[in-house]
mmCIF file of C-alpha atoms in Angstrom:
data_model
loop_
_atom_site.group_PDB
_atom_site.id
_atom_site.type_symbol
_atom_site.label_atom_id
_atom_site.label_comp_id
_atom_site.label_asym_id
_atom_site.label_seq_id
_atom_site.Cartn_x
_atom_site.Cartn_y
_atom_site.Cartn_z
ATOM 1 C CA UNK A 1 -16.993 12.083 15.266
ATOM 2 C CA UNK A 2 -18.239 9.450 13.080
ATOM 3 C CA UNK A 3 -15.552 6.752 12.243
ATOM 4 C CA UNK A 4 -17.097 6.229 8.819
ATOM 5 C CA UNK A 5 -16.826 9.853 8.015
ATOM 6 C CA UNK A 6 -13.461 10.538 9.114
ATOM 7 C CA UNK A 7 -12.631 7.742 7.035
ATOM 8 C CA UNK A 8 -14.656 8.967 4.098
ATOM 9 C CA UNK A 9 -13.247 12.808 4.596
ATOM 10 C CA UNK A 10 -9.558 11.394 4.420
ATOM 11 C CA UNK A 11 -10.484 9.342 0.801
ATOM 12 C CA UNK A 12 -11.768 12.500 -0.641
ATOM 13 C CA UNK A 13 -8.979 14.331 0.628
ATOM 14 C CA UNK A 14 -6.617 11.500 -1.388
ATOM 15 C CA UNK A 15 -8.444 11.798 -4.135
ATOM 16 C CA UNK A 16 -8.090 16.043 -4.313
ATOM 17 C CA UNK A 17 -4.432 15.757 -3.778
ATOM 18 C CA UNK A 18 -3.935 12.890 -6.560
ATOM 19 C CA UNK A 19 -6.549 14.531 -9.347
ATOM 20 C CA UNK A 20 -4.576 18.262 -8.726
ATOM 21 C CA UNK A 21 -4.658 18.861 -12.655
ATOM 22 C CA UNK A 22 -8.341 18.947 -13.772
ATOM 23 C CA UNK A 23 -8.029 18.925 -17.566
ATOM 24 C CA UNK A 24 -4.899 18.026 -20.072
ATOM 25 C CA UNK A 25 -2.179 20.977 -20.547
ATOM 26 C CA UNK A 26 1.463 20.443 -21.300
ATOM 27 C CA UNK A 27 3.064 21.362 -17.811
ATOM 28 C CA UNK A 28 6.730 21.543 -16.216
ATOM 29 C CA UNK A 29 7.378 18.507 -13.771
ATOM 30 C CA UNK A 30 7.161 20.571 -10.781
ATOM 31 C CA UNK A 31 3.932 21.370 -10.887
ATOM 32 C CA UNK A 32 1.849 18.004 -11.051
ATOM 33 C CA UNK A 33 4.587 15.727 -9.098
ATOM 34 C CA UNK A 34 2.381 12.848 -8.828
ATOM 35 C CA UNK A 35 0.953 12.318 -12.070
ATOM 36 C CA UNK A 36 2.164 8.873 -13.928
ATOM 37 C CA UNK A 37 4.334 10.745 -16.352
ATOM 38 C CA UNK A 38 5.700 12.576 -14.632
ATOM 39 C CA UNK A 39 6.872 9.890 -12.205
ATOM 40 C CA UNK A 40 8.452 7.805 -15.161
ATOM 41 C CA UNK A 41 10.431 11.062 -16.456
ATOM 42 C CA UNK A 42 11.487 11.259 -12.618
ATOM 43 C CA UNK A 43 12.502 7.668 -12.890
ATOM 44 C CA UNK A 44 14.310 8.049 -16.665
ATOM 45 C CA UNK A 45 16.300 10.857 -15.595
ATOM 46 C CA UNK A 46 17.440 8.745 -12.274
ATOM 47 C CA UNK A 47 18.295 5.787 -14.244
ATOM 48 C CA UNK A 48 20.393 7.917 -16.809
ATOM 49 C CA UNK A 49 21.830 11.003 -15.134
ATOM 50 C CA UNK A 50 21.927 10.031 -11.451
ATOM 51 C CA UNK A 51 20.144 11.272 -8.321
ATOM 52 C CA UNK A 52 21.261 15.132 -8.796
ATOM 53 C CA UNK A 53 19.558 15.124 -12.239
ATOM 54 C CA UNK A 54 17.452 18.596 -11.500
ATOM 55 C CA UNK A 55 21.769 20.399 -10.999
ATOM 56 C CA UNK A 56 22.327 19.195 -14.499
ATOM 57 C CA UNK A 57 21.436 20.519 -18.517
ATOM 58 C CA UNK A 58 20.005 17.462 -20.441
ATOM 59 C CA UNK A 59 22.695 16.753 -23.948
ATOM 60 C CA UNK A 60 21.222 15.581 -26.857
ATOM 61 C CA UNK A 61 22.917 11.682 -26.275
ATOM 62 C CA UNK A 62 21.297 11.920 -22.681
ATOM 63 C CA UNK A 63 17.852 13.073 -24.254
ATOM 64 C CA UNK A 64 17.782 9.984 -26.667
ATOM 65 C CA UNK A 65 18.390 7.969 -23.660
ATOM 66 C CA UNK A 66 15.976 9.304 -21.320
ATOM 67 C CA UNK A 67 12.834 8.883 -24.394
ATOM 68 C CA UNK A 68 13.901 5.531 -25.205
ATOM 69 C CA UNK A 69 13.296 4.994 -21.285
ATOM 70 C CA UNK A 70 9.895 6.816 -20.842
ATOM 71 C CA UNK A 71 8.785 5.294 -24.723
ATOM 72 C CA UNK A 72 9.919 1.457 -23.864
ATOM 73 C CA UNK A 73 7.554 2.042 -20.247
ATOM 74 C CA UNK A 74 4.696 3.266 -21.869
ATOM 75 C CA UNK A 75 4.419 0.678 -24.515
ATOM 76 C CA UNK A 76 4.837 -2.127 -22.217
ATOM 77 C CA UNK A 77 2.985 -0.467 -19.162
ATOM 78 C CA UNK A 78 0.347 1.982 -20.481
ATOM 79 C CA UNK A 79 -0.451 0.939 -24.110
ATOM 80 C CA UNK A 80 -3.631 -0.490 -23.876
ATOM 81 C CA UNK A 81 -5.476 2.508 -22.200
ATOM 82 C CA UNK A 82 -2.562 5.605 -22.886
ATOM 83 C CA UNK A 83 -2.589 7.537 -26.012
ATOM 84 C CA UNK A 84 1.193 7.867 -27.126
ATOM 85 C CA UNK A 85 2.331 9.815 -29.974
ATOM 86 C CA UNK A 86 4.951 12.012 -28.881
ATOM 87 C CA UNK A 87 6.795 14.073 -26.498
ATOM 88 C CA UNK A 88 10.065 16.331 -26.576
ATOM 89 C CA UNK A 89 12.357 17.129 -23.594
ATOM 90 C CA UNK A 90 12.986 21.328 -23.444
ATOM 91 C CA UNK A 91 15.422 21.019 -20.415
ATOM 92 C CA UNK A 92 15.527 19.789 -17.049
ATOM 93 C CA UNK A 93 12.624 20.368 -15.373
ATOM 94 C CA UNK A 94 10.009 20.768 -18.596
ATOM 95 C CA UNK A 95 8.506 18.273 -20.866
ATOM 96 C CA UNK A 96 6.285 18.684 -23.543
ATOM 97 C CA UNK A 97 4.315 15.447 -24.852
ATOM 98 C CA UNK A 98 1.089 14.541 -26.854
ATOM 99 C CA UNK A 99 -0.166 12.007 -23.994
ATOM 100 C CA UNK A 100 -2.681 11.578 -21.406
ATOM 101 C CA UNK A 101 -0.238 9.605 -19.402
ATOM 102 C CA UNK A 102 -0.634 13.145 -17.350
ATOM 103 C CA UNK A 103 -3.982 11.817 -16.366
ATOM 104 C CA UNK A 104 -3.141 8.469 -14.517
ATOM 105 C CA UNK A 105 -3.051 8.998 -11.010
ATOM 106 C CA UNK A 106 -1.556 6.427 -8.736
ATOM 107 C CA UNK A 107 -4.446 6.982 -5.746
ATOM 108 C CA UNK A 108 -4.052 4.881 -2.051
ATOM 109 C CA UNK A 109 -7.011 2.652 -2.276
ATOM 110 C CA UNK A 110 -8.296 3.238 -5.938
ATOM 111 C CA UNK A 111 -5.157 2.083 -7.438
ATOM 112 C CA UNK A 112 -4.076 3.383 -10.787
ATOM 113 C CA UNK A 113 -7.142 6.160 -12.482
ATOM 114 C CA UNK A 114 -7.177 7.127 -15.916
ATOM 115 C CA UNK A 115 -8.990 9.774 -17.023
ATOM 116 C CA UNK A 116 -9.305 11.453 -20.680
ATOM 117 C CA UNK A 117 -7.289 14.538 -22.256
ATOM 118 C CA UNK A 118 -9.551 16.557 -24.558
ATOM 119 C CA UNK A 119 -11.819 19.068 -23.140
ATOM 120 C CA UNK A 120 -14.934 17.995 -25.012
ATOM 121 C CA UNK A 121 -15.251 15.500 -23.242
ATOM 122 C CA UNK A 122 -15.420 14.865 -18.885
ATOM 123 C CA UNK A 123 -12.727 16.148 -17.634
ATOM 124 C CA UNK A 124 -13.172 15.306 -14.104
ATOM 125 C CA UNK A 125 -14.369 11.869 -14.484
ATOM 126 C CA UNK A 126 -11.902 9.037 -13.634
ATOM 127 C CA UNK A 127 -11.885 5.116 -14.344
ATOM 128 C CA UNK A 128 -9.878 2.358 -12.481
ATOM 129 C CA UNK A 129 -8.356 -0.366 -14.393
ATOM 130 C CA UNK A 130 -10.874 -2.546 -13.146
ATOM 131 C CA UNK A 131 -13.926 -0.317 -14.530
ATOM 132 C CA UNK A 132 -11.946 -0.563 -17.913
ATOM 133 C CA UNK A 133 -11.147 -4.127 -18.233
ATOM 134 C CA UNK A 134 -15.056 -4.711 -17.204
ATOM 135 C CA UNK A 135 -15.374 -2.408 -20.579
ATOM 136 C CA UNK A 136 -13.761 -3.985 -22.757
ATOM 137 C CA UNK A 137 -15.353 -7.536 -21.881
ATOM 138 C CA UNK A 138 -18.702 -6.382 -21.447
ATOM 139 C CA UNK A 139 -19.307 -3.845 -23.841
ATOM 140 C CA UNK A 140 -20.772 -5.543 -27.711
ATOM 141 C CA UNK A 141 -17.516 -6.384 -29.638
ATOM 142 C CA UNK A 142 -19.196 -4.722 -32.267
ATOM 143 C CA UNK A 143 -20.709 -1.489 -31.296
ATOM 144 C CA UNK A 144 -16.920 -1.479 -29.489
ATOM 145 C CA UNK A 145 -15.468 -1.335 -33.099
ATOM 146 C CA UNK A 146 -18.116 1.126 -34.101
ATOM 147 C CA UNK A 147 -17.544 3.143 -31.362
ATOM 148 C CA UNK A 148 -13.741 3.251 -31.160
ATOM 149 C CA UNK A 149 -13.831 4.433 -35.243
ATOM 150 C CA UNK A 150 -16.013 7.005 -34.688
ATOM 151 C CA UNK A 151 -13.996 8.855 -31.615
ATOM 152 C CA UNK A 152 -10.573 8.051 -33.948
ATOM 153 C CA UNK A 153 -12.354 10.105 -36.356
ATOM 154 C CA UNK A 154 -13.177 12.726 -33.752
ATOM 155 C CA UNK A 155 -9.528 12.523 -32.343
ATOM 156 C CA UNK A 156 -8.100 12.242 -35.545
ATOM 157 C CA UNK A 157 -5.862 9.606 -34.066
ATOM 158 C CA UNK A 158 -5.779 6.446 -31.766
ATOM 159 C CA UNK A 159 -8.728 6.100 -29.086
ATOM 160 C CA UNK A 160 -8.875 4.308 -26.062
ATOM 161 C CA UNK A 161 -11.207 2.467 -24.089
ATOM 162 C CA UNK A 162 -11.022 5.719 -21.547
ATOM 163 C CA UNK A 163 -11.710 7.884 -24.942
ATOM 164 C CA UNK A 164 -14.809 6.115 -25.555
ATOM 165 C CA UNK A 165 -16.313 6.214 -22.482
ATOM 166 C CA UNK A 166 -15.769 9.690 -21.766
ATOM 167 C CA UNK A 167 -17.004 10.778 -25.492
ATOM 168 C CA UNK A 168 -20.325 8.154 -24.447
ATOM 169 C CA UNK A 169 -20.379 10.499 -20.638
ATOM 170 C CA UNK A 170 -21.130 13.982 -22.727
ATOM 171 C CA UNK A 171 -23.601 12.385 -25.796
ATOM 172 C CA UNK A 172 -27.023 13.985 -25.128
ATOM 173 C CA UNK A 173 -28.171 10.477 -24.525
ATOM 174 C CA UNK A 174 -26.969 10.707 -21.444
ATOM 175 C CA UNK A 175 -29.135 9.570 -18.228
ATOM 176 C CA UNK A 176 -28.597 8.438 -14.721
ATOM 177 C CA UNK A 177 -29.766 8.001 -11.670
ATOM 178 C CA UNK A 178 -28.437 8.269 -7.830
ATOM 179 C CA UNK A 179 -27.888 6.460 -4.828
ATOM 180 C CA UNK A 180 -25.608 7.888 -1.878
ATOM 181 C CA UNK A 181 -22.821 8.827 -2.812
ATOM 182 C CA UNK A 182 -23.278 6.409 -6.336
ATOM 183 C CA UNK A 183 -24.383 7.790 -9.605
ATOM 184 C CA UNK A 184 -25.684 4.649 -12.014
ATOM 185 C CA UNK A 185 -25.090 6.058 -15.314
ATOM 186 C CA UNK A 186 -26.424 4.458 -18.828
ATOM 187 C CA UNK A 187 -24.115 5.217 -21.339
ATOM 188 C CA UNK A 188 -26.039 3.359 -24.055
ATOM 189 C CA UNK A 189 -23.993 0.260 -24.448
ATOM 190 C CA UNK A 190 -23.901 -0.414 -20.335
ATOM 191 C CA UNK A 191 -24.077 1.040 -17.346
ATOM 192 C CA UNK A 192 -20.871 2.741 -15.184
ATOM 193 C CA UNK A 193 -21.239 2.444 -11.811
ATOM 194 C CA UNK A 194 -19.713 6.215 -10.612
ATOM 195 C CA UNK A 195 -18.302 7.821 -7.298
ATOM 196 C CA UNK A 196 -18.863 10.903 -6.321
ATOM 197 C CA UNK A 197 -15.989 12.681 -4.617
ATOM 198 C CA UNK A 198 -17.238 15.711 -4.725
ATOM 199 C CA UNK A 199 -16.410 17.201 -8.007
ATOM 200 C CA UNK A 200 -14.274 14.592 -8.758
ATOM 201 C CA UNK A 201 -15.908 11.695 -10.209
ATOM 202 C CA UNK A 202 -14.360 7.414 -9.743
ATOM 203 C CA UNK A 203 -16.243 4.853 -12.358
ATOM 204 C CA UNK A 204 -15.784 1.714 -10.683
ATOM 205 C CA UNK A 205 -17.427 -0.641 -12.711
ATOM 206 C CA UNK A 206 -19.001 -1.202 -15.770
ATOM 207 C CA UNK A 207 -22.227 -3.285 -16.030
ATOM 208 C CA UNK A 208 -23.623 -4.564 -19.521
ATOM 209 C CA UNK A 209 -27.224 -4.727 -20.052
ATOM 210 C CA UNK A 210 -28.061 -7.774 -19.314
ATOM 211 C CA UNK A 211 -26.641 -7.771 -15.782
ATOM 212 C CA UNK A 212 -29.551 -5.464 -14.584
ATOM 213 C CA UNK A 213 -32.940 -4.639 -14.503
ATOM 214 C CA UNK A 214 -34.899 -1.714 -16.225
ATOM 215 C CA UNK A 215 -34.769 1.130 -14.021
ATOM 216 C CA UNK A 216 -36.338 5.303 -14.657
ATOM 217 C CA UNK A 217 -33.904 7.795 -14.698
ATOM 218 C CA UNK A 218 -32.902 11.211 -14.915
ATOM 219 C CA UNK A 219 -32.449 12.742 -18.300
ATOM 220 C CA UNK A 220 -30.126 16.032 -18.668
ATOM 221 C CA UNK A 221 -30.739 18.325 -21.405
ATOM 222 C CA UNK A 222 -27.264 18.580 -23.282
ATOM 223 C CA UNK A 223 -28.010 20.539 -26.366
ATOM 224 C CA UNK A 224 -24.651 20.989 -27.380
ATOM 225 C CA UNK A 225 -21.870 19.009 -26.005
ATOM 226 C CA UNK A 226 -18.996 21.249 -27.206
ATOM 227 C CA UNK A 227 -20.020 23.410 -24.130
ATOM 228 C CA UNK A 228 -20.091 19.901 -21.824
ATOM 229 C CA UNK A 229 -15.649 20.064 -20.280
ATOM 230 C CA UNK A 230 -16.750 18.240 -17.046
ATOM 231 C CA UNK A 231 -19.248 15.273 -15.052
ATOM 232 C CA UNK A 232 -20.150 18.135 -13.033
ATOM 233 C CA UNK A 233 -21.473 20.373 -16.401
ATOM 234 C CA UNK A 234 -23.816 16.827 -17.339
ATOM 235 C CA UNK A 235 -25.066 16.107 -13.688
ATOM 236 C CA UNK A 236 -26.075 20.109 -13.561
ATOM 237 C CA UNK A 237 -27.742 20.172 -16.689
ATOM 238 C CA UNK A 238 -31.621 20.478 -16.848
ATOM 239 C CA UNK A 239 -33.965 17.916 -17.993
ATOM 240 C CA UNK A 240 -36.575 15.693 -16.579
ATOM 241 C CA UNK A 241 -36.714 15.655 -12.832
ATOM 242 C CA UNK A 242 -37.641 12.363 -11.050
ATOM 243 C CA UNK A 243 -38.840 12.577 -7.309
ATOM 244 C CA UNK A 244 -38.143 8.973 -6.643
ATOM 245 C CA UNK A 245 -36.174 6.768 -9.406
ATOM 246 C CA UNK A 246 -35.891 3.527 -9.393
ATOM 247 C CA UNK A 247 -32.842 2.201 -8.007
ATOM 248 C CA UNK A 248 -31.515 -1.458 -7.656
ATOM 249 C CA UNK A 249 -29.925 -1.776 -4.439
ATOM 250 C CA UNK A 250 -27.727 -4.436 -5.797
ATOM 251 C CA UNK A 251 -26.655 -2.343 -8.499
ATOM 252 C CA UNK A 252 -23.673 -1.001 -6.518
ATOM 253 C CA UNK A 253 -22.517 -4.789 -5.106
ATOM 254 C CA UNK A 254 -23.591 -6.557 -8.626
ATOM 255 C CA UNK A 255 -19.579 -7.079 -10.022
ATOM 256 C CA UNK A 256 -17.481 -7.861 -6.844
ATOM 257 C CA UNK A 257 -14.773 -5.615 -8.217
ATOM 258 C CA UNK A 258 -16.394 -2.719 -7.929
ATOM 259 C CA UNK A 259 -14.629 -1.798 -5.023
ATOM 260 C CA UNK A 260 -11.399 -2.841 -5.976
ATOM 261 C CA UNK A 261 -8.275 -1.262 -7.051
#
């Protein structure tokens, strides 16, 4: 068998077993073990009740303890890209929380992924770190401003870089084209180069406009993006079929990070 494909089948496999939970829902720690906040509530209840945490009831002094752990990590770790508002502990193995800290995956090879917590949005789409720090020096300062007010207004509370470009992923000006196993996606104010895992989708990079050259794509018909949850809904939509697009090879190699984690 192909060394390349073994290789690839065992990345997608990673990437499945890491991405379990496909949209936001509050959920007991059992059930997603390796999702990022899950791991730090994991690590809070070590630090304050001990290694035989799950034999144990939580008291109200302990409780205090444990969210000034998991709140202090956040801010300092997961600020910049984590919605944080709040979160209550119900007992041992269950806790509730306003966060899409349930999203950020810790993936061999990709590194951290974030991905966004409201269904309107696409729920299967991930970004690494790198993609988003290419974002948020890249992007126009000011349609960045623009941009971030308008999905505050939609969220009715703090957005993120990994907000905006998901609410960007389902706007009916959507278009992309393909390469592989790479989708090159123009989200208006750039251009996010995407991995297909097969339903699950990596955006590696982000390219602003002036890094690349005019290319045709494909354009979906969204109509009405209240019905768009997922990458997979956009990419199946109808529209405009291309038999051949235009597609810079270079595209995929352009930032040298695109392949890092």
């Amino acid at each position: 068998m192909n060394k390349n494909k073994i290789k690839r089948d065992k990345e997608v496999e990673q990437v499945y077993l890491a991405l379990l939970n496909e949209h936001f829902e509050t959920v007991s720690l059992e059930k997603y073990n390796d999702a990022m906040m899950n791991l730090i509530f994991t690590e809070a209840c070590e630090k304050t009740l001990g290694k035989n945490f799950r034999k144990q009831r939580i008291s109200k002094r302990k409780e205090k303890k444990i969210k000034e752990y998991v709140e202090n990590k956040l801010r300092h770790k997961y600020g910049k890209w984590v919605n944080m508002t709040d979160f209550k502990i119900k007992n041992i193995s269950n806790i509730f929380f306003k966060t899409n800290l349930d999203r950020v995956f810790n993936v061999p090879g990709l590194g951290k992924l974030y991905g966004a917590y409201y269904r309107c949005c696409c729920g299967n789409i991930f970004f690494t770190e790198h993609c988003l720090e290419r974002f948020e020096e890249r992007a126009n300062p000011l349609i960045y401003i623009l941009l971030r007010r308008r999905m505050e207004e939609h969220l009715k509370g703090p957005a993120t870089s990994v907000d905006i470009l998901s609410g960007l992923l389902s706007a009916s000006s959507l278009e992309y084209g393909r390469k592989d196993n790479y989708y090159h996606v123009n989200a208006t104010v750039g251009i996010l180069v995407v991995e297909d895992f097969g339903d699950v989708f990596i955006a590696k990079t982000f390219l602003s406009p002036d890094m690349i050259k005019p290319v045709k794509w494909f354009k979906p018909d969204i109509y009405d993006r209240e019905t768009v949850s997922s990458f997979s809904d956009v990419i199946n939509c109808k529209g405009e079929y291309i038999d051949n697009p235009q597609f810079i090879e270079e595209m995929i190699q352009k930032d040298a990070g695109a392949n890092s984690c």
